[in-house]
DNA sequence: TATTGTTATACTCTATAACTATA
DNA sequence: TATAGTTATAGAGTATAACAATA
């Protein structure tokens, strides 16, 4: 059980992290396309994903995921391949050029982060990543228990 | 020094946290106004703040902060009081009704978070809050070293 | 009838630029 | 001339709703 004080403090830091992420994204933007970079990274990491998977991964509506994927296709970075098991859906995957861009962009983001926490001990960075992962897991579990979002069934990939 | 692997993993978890925060905000929205809740909480916590302080706190442009504050004023939750030392700026503060709303909304957010991490040990929640705070500090320090954003001088309140 | 996905539309939020007022 | 803030405008991103196709 977590005390009210700790929850309040964590809430505060999450708000601060929201601002941090916004700035991080903004600084990552110049010199490259912005919309759908997160999708690009997910496809780079996970390989073939359906539109519904992407929507669930980023907790956005399917329509938003569809639009972002279309954007990646227009840039020649992603393509849809037919899904023989279910012809309603497709598997989205990166083109070779998309893979190249994904690698380049991911490296830039990682370097930006590395620069900021250069003086951190290794174990702190690992601990933060671990705790954030568990926070996401706890939140996803809560949403399943409270079925206010019937459109989200929490069936698929969650890791990113 | 943090390894490339840890940085990559942390980057991944930050992306996931971005999605988490988006959902958290969305679930907090119904039953109340959305825009500017973060400002409301900041004013509730810090008391009188200038528009520039708010912009810096949330890493948004002054114009965005100005607009959000105007929104709070229209709802009767905030007001500007003159600053005798510098008549260009004002101190924004909450009205009694604004204080009430801020308390109610903060409590709801805290409960939502508390529900999600109910089975966490106290020390993990505290550790996560601490690490997120240090992440923000590290990022702010980096931005000062690399003066690409002359409009941000990193002089004021930073805690939220 | 339920599910997967697309498109059209409206809304929220932010950045940029031009502007006013004060230091 | 520099700083604090406001307003107008444009852009990015998301949600809602209506729709088509398949299971």
Coordinates of C-alpha atoms (C1' of nucleotides) in Angstrom, one line a residue:
Chain A
X1 CA 0.0 0.0 0.0
X2 CA 1.3 3.4 -1.0
X3 CA 0.7 6.4 1.2
X4 CA -1.2 9.5 0.1
X5 CA 1.9 11.5 0.4
X6 CA 3.9 9.3 -1.9
X7 CA 1.1 9.3 -4.4
X8 CA 0.9 13.0 -4.4
X9 CA 4.6 13.3 -4.9
X10 CA 4.6 10.8 -7.7
X11 CA 1.7 12.6 -9.4
X12 CA 3.7 15.8 -9.3
X13 CA 6.7 14.2 -10.8
X14 CA 4.6 12.6 -13.5
X15 CA 3.3 16.1 -14.4
X16 CA 6.8 17.3 -14.6
X17 CA 7.8 14.3 -16.8
X18 CA 5.0 15.2 -19.1
X19 CA 6.6 18.5 -19.7
X20 CA 10.0 16.8 -20.1
X21 CA 8.7 14.5 -22.7
X22 CA 7.1 17.3 -24.6
X23 CA 10.4 19.2 -24.8
X24 CA 12.3 16.0 -25.7
X25 CA 10.0 15.4 -28.6
X26 CA 10.3 19.1 -29.7
X27 CA 14.1 18.9 -29.7
X28 CA 14.1 15.7 -31.6
X29 CA 11.9 17.2 -34.3
X30 CA 14.1 19.4 -36.4
X31 CA 15.9 17.8 -39.3
X32 CA 13.4 15.1 -39.7
X33 CA 9.7 14.3 -39.8
X34 CA 7.8 14.3 -36.6
X35 CA 4.5 12.6 -36.9
X36 CA 4.7 9.0 -36.3
X37 CA 8.3 8.7 -35.2
X38 CA 7.0 6.7 -32.2
X39 CA 5.2 4.3 -34.6
X40 CA 8.4 4.1 -36.7
X41 CA 10.3 3.0 -33.6
X42 CA 7.7 0.5 -32.6
X43 CA 7.6 -1.1 -36.1
X44 CA 11.4 -1.1 -36.1
X45 CA 11.4 -3.0 -32.8
X46 CA 8.5 -5.3 -33.1
X47 CA 8.3 -6.0 -36.8
X48 CA 4.8 -6.6 -38.3
X49 CA 2.1 -4.9 -36.3
X50 CA -1.6 -4.3 -37.1
X51 CA -3.2 -0.9 -36.8
X52 CA -5.1 -2.1 -33.7
X53 CA -1.8 -3.2 -32.1
X54 CA -0.3 0.2 -32.7
X55 CA -3.3 2.0 -31.3
X56 CA -3.2 -0.1 -28.2
X57 CA 0.6 0.3 -27.8
X58 CA 0.3 4.1 -27.8
X59 CA -3.1 4.3 -26.2
X60 CA -4.6 6.3 -29.0
X61 CA -7.7 5.7 -31.1
X62 CA -7.5 3.3 -34.1
X63 CA -8.3 6.2 -36.4
X64 CA -5.3 8.1 -35.1
X65 CA -3.0 5.1 -35.6
X66 CA -4.4 4.6 -39.1
X67 CA -3.7 8.2 -40.0
X68 CA -0.1 8.0 -38.7
X69 CA 0.6 4.8 -40.5
X70 CA -0.7 6.3 -43.7
X71 CA 1.7 9.2 -43.1
X72 CA 4.6 6.7 -42.9
X73 CA 3.5 5.0 -46.0
X74 CA 3.4 8.3 -47.9
X75 CA 7.0 8.9 -46.9
X76 CA 7.9 5.5 -48.2
X77 CA 8.9 4.2 -44.8
X78 CA 6.2 1.7 -44.1
X79 CA 4.1 -0.7 -46.1
X80 CA 1.1 -2.9 -45.5
X81 CA 1.3 -6.5 -46.3
X82 CA -1.9 -8.7 -46.5
X83 CA -2.8 -10.9 -43.5
X84 CA -3.8 -14.3 -44.9
X85 CA -5.5 -15.3 -41.6
X86 CA -7.8 -12.3 -41.5
X87 CA -8.3 -10.2 -44.6
X88 CA -9.8 -7.4 -42.6
X89 CA -6.4 -6.5 -41.2
X90 CA -2.9 -6.0 -42.5
X91 CA 0.5 -6.2 -41.1
X92 CA 2.4 -3.0 -41.2
X93 CA 6.2 -3.2 -41.5
X94 CA 9.0 -0.9 -42.4
X95 CA 10.6 -0.6 -45.8
X96 CA 14.5 -0.7 -45.9
X97 CA 14.5 3.1 -46.0
X98 CA 12.2 3.1 -43.1
X99 CA 14.5 0.8 -41.2
X100 CA 17.4 3.1 -41.9
X101 CA 15.5 6.2 -40.7
X102 CA 14.3 4.4 -37.6
X103 CA 17.8 3.4 -36.7
X104 CA 19.1 6.9 -37.3
X105 CA 16.3 8.6 -35.3
X106 CA 16.5 6.1 -32.4
X107 CA 20.2 6.7 -32.2
X108 CA 19.7 10.4 -32.1
X109 CA 17.1 10.2 -29.3
X110 CA 19.3 7.8 -27.3
X111 CA 22.2 10.1 -27.6
X112 CA 20.2 13.1 -26.5
X113 CA 19.0 11.1 -23.5
X114 CA 22.5 9.8 -22.8
X115 CA 23.9 13.3 -22.8
X116 CA 21.4 14.4 -20.2
X117 CA 22.0 11.6 -17.8
X118 CA 25.7 11.2 -18.6
X119 CA 26.6 11.6 -14.9
X120 CA 24.1 9.1 -13.6
X121 CA 25.2 5.7 -12.2
X122 CA 24.2 2.9 -14.5
X123 CA 22.0 1.3 -11.8
X124 CA 19.8 4.5 -11.5
X125 CA 19.0 4.5 -15.2
X126 CA 18.2 0.8 -15.1
X127 CA 16.1 1.3 -12.0
X128 CA 14.1 4.1 -13.6
X129 CA 13.4 2.1 -16.7
X130 CA 12.3 -0.8 -14.6
X131 CA 10.0 1.3 -12.5
X132 CA 8.4 3.0 -15.5
X133 CA 7.8 -0.3 -17.1
X134 CA 6.1 -1.5 -13.9
X135 CA 4.0 1.6 -13.8
X136 CA 2.7 1.0 -17.2
X137 CA 2.0 -2.6 -16.4
X138 CA 0.1 -1.5 -13.2
X139 CA -1.9 1.0 -15.2
X140 CA -2.8 -1.5 -17.9
X141 CA -4.0 -4.0 -15.3
X142 CA -6.2 -1.4 -13.7
X143 CA -7.9 -0.5 -17.0
X144 CA -8.7 -4.2 -17.5
X145 CA -10.3 -4.4 -14.1
X146 CA -12.5 -1.3 -14.8
X147 CA -14.1 -2.0 -18.1
X148 CA -14.9 1.6 -19.0
X149 CA -13.3 1.3 -22.3
X150 CA -14.9 -1.6 -24.1
X151 CA -13.0 -0.8 -27.3
X152 CA -9.7 -1.7 -25.5
X153 CA -9.4 -5.4 -24.7
X154 CA -5.7 -5.4 -23.7
X155 CA -5.0 -8.5 -25.7
X156 CA -1.9 -7.7 -27.6
X157 CA 1.7 -6.4 -27.4
X158 CA 2.3 -4.0 -24.6
X159 CA 6.0 -3.6 -24.1
X160 CA 6.9 -0.4 -25.9
Chain B
X1 CA 28.3 6.9 -17.3
X2 CA 25.2 5.1 -18.6
X3 CA 25.5 2.3 -21.2
X4 CA 23.9 2.5 -24.5
X5 CA 21.7 -0.4 -23.6
X6 CA 20.3 1.3 -20.6
X7 CA 19.7 4.5 -22.4
X8 CA 17.8 2.6 -25.1
X9 CA 15.7 0.8 -22.6
X10 CA 15.0 4.0 -20.7
X11 CA 14.0 5.7 -24.0
X12 CA 11.6 2.9 -24.7
X13 CA 10.0 3.2 -21.3
X14 CA 9.7 7.0 -21.6
X15 CA 7.8 6.5 -24.8
X16 CA 5.5 4.1 -23.0
X17 CA 5.1 6.6 -20.2
X18 CA 4.1 9.2 -22.7
X19 CA 1.2 7.0 -23.7
X20 CA 0.4 6.3 -20.1
X21 CA 0.2 10.0 -19.2
X22 CA -2.0 10.6 -22.3
X23 CA -4.5 8.0 -21.0
X24 CA -4.3 9.3 -17.5
X25 CA -5.2 12.8 -18.6
X26 CA -8.0 11.5 -20.7
X27 CA -9.6 9.5 -17.9
X28 CA -9.3 12.5 -15.6
X29 CA -11.1 14.7 -18.0
X30 CA -14.8 13.8 -17.8
X31 CA -16.8 15.6 -15.2
X32 CA -14.6 18.6 -15.3
X33 CA -12.7 21.0 -17.5
X34 CA -9.6 19.8 -19.1
X35 CA -7.4 22.6 -20.4
X36 CA -5.2 24.1 -17.7
X37 CA -5.7 21.6 -14.9
X38 CA -1.9 21.3 -14.7
X39 CA -1.7 25.1 -14.3
X40 CA -4.4 24.9 -11.7
X41 CA -2.4 22.4 -9.7
X42 CA 0.7 24.5 -10.0
X43 CA -1.0 27.6 -8.8
X44 CA -2.6 25.7 -6.0
X45 CA 0.8 24.4 -4.9
X46 CA 3.0 27.4 -5.5
X47 CA 0.7 30.3 -5.0
X48 CA 1.4 33.5 -7.0
X49 CA 3.2 32.7 -10.3
X50 CA 3.8 34.9 -13.3
X51 CA 2.9 33.8 -16.8
X52 CA 6.6 33.3 -17.6
X53 CA 7.0 31.1 -14.5
X54 CA 4.1 28.9 -15.7
X55 CA 5.5 28.6 -19.2
X56 CA 8.9 27.6 -17.9
X57 CA 7.4 25.1 -15.4
X58 CA 5.5 23.3 -18.2
X59 CA 8.0 23.9 -20.9
X60 CA 5.5 25.6 -23.1
X61 CA 5.6 28.9 -24.9
X62 CA 4.5 32.0 -23.0
X63 CA 1.7 32.5 -25.4
X64 CA 0.3 29.0 -24.5
X65 CA 0.6 29.7 -20.8
X66 CA -1.1 33.1 -21.3
X67 CA -4.0 31.4 -23.1
X68 CA -4.4 28.7 -20.5
X69 CA -4.4 31.2 -17.7
X70 CA -7.0 33.3 -19.5
X71 CA -9.1 30.2 -19.7
X72 CA -8.8 29.7 -15.9
X73 CA -9.8 33.3 -15.4
X74 CA -12.9 32.9 -17.6
X75 CA -14.0 30.0 -15.4
X76 CA -13.5 32.2 -12.3
X77 CA -10.8 30.0 -10.9
X78 CA -7.8 32.3 -11.2
X79 CA -7.1 36.0 -11.2
X80 CA -4.2 38.3 -11.9
X81 CA -3.0 40.7 -9.2
X82 CA -0.7 43.6 -10.0
X83 CA 3.0 43.3 -9.4
X84 CA 4.2 46.5 -7.8
X85 CA 7.9 45.8 -8.5
X86 CA 7.3 45.3 -12.3
X87 CA 4.2 46.6 -13.8
X88 CA 4.8 44.6 -17.0
X89 CA 4.0 41.4 -15.2
X90 CA 1.3 40.1 -12.9
X91 CA 1.0 37.5 -10.3
X92 CA -1.6 34.8 -11.1
X93 CA -3.3 33.2 -8.1
X94 CA -6.4 31.0 -7.6
X95 CA -9.7 32.3 -6.4
X96 CA -11.4 30.5 -3.4
X97 CA -13.4 28.5 -5.9
X98 CA -10.3 27.8 -7.9
X99 CA -8.7 26.4 -4.7
X100 CA -11.6 24.2 -4.1
X101 CA -11.6 22.8 -7.7
X102 CA -7.8 22.3 -7.5
X103 CA -8.1 20.3 -4.3
X104 CA -10.9 18.2 -5.7
X105 CA -9.2 17.5 -9.0
X106 CA -5.8 16.8 -7.4
X107 CA -7.5 14.3 -5.0
X108 CA -9.2 12.6 -7.9
X109 CA -5.9 12.2 -9.8
X110 CA -4.1 11.0 -6.7
X111 CA -6.8 8.4 -6.1
X112 CA -6.6 7.2 -9.7
X113 CA -2.9 6.8 -9.3
X114 CA -3.2 5.2 -5.9
X115 CA -5.6 2.7 -7.2
X116 CA -3.3 1.7 -10.0
X117 CA -0.2 1.2 -7.8
X118 CA -2.1 -0.1 -4.7
X119 CA 0.0 -3.2 -4.5
X120 CA 3.3 -1.4 -4.8
X121 CA 5.6 -1.2 -1.8
X122 CA 5.9 2.3 -0.5
X123 CA 9.6 2.5 -1.3
X124 CA 9.1 1.8 -5.0
X125 CA 6.7 4.7 -5.4
X126 CA 9.1 7.0 -3.6
X127 CA 12.0 5.8 -5.6
X128 CA 10.2 6.4 -8.9
X129 CA 9.2 9.9 -7.8
X130 CA 12.8 10.6 -6.8
X131 CA 14.2 9.3 -10.1
X132 CA 11.7 11.2 -12.2
X133 CA 12.6 14.4 -10.3
X134 CA 16.3 13.8 -11.0
X135 CA 15.6 13.1 -14.6
X136 CA 13.9 16.5 -14.9
X137 CA 16.8 18.2 -13.1
X138 CA 19.3 16.5 -15.4
X139 CA 17.4 17.6 -18.5
X140 CA 17.1 21.2 -17.4
X141 CA 20.8 21.3 -16.6
X142 CA 21.5 20.1 -20.1
X143 CA 19.3 22.7 -21.7
X144 CA 21.2 25.5 -19.9
X145 CA 24.5 24.2 -21.1
X146 CA 23.3 24.1 -24.7
X147 CA 21.8 27.6 -25.3
X148 CA 19.7 26.8 -28.3
X149 CA 16.7 28.3 -26.6
X150 CA 17.6 31.8 -25.6
X151 CA 14.0 32.5 -24.5
X152 CA 14.4 30.0 -21.7
X153 CA 16.8 31.1 -19.0
X154 CA 16.0 28.5 -16.4
X155 CA 15.9 31.0 -13.6
X156 CA 12.7 30.3 -11.7
X157 CA 10.7 27.7 -10.0
X158 CA 11.2 24.2 -11.3
X159 CA 9.8 21.7 -8.9
X160 CA 6.4 20.7 -10.3
Chain C
dT1 C1' -23.9 -9.3 -35.5
dA2 C1' -19.1 -8.3 -34.2
dT3 C1' -14.6 -6.9 -35.6
dT4 C1' -10.9 -4.3 -38.4
dG5 C1' -9.9 -0.5 -40.5
dT6 C1' -10.6 4.1 -43.2
dT7 C1' -12.2 8.8 -43.9
dA8 C1' -14.4 13.2 -42.6
dT9 C1' -14.9 16.5 -39.2
dA10 C1' -14.4 19.0 -35.0
dC11 C1' -11.7 20.0 -31.0
dT12 C1' -7.6 20.7 -28.0
dC13 C1' -3.2 22.3 -27.5
dT14 C1' 1.0 24.4 -29.0
dA15 C1' 4.3 27.4 -31.8
dT16 C1' 5.3 31.4 -34.6
dA17 C1' 4.9 36.1 -35.4
dA18 C1' 3.2 40.7 -34.8
dC19 C1' 2.0 43.8 -31.4
dT20 C1' 1.5 46.7 -26.8
dA21 C1' 3.4 48.3 -22.6
dT22 C1' 6.9 48.7 -19.3
dA23 C1' 12.0 48.6 -17.7
Chain D
dT1 C1' 17.0 48.2 -26.7
dA2 C1' 15.3 44.4 -23.9
dT3 C1' 11.7 42.2 -21.4
dA4 C1' 6.7 40.6 -20.0
dG5 C1' 2.8 39.5 -21.9
dT6 C1' -1.4 39.3 -25.3
dT7 C1' -3.6 38.1 -29.5
dA8 C1' -4.1 36.2 -34.3
dT9 C1' -3.1 32.5 -37.0
dA10 C1' -1.5 28.1 -38.5
dG11 C1' -0.1 23.6 -37.5
dA12 C1' 0.1 18.9 -35.1
dG13 C1' -2.4 15.5 -33.0
dT14 C1' -6.5 13.2 -31.2
dA15 C1' -11.4 11.7 -30.6
dT16 C1' -16.0 11.0 -32.4
dA17 C1' -19.0 9.4 -35.8
dA18 C1' -20.3 7.4 -40.1
dC19 C1' -18.8 4.1 -43.2
dA20 C1' -17.0 -0.2 -45.9
dA21 C1' -15.3 -4.9 -45.7
dT22 C1' -14.6 -9.2 -43.6
dA23 C1' -15.3 -12.8 -39.8

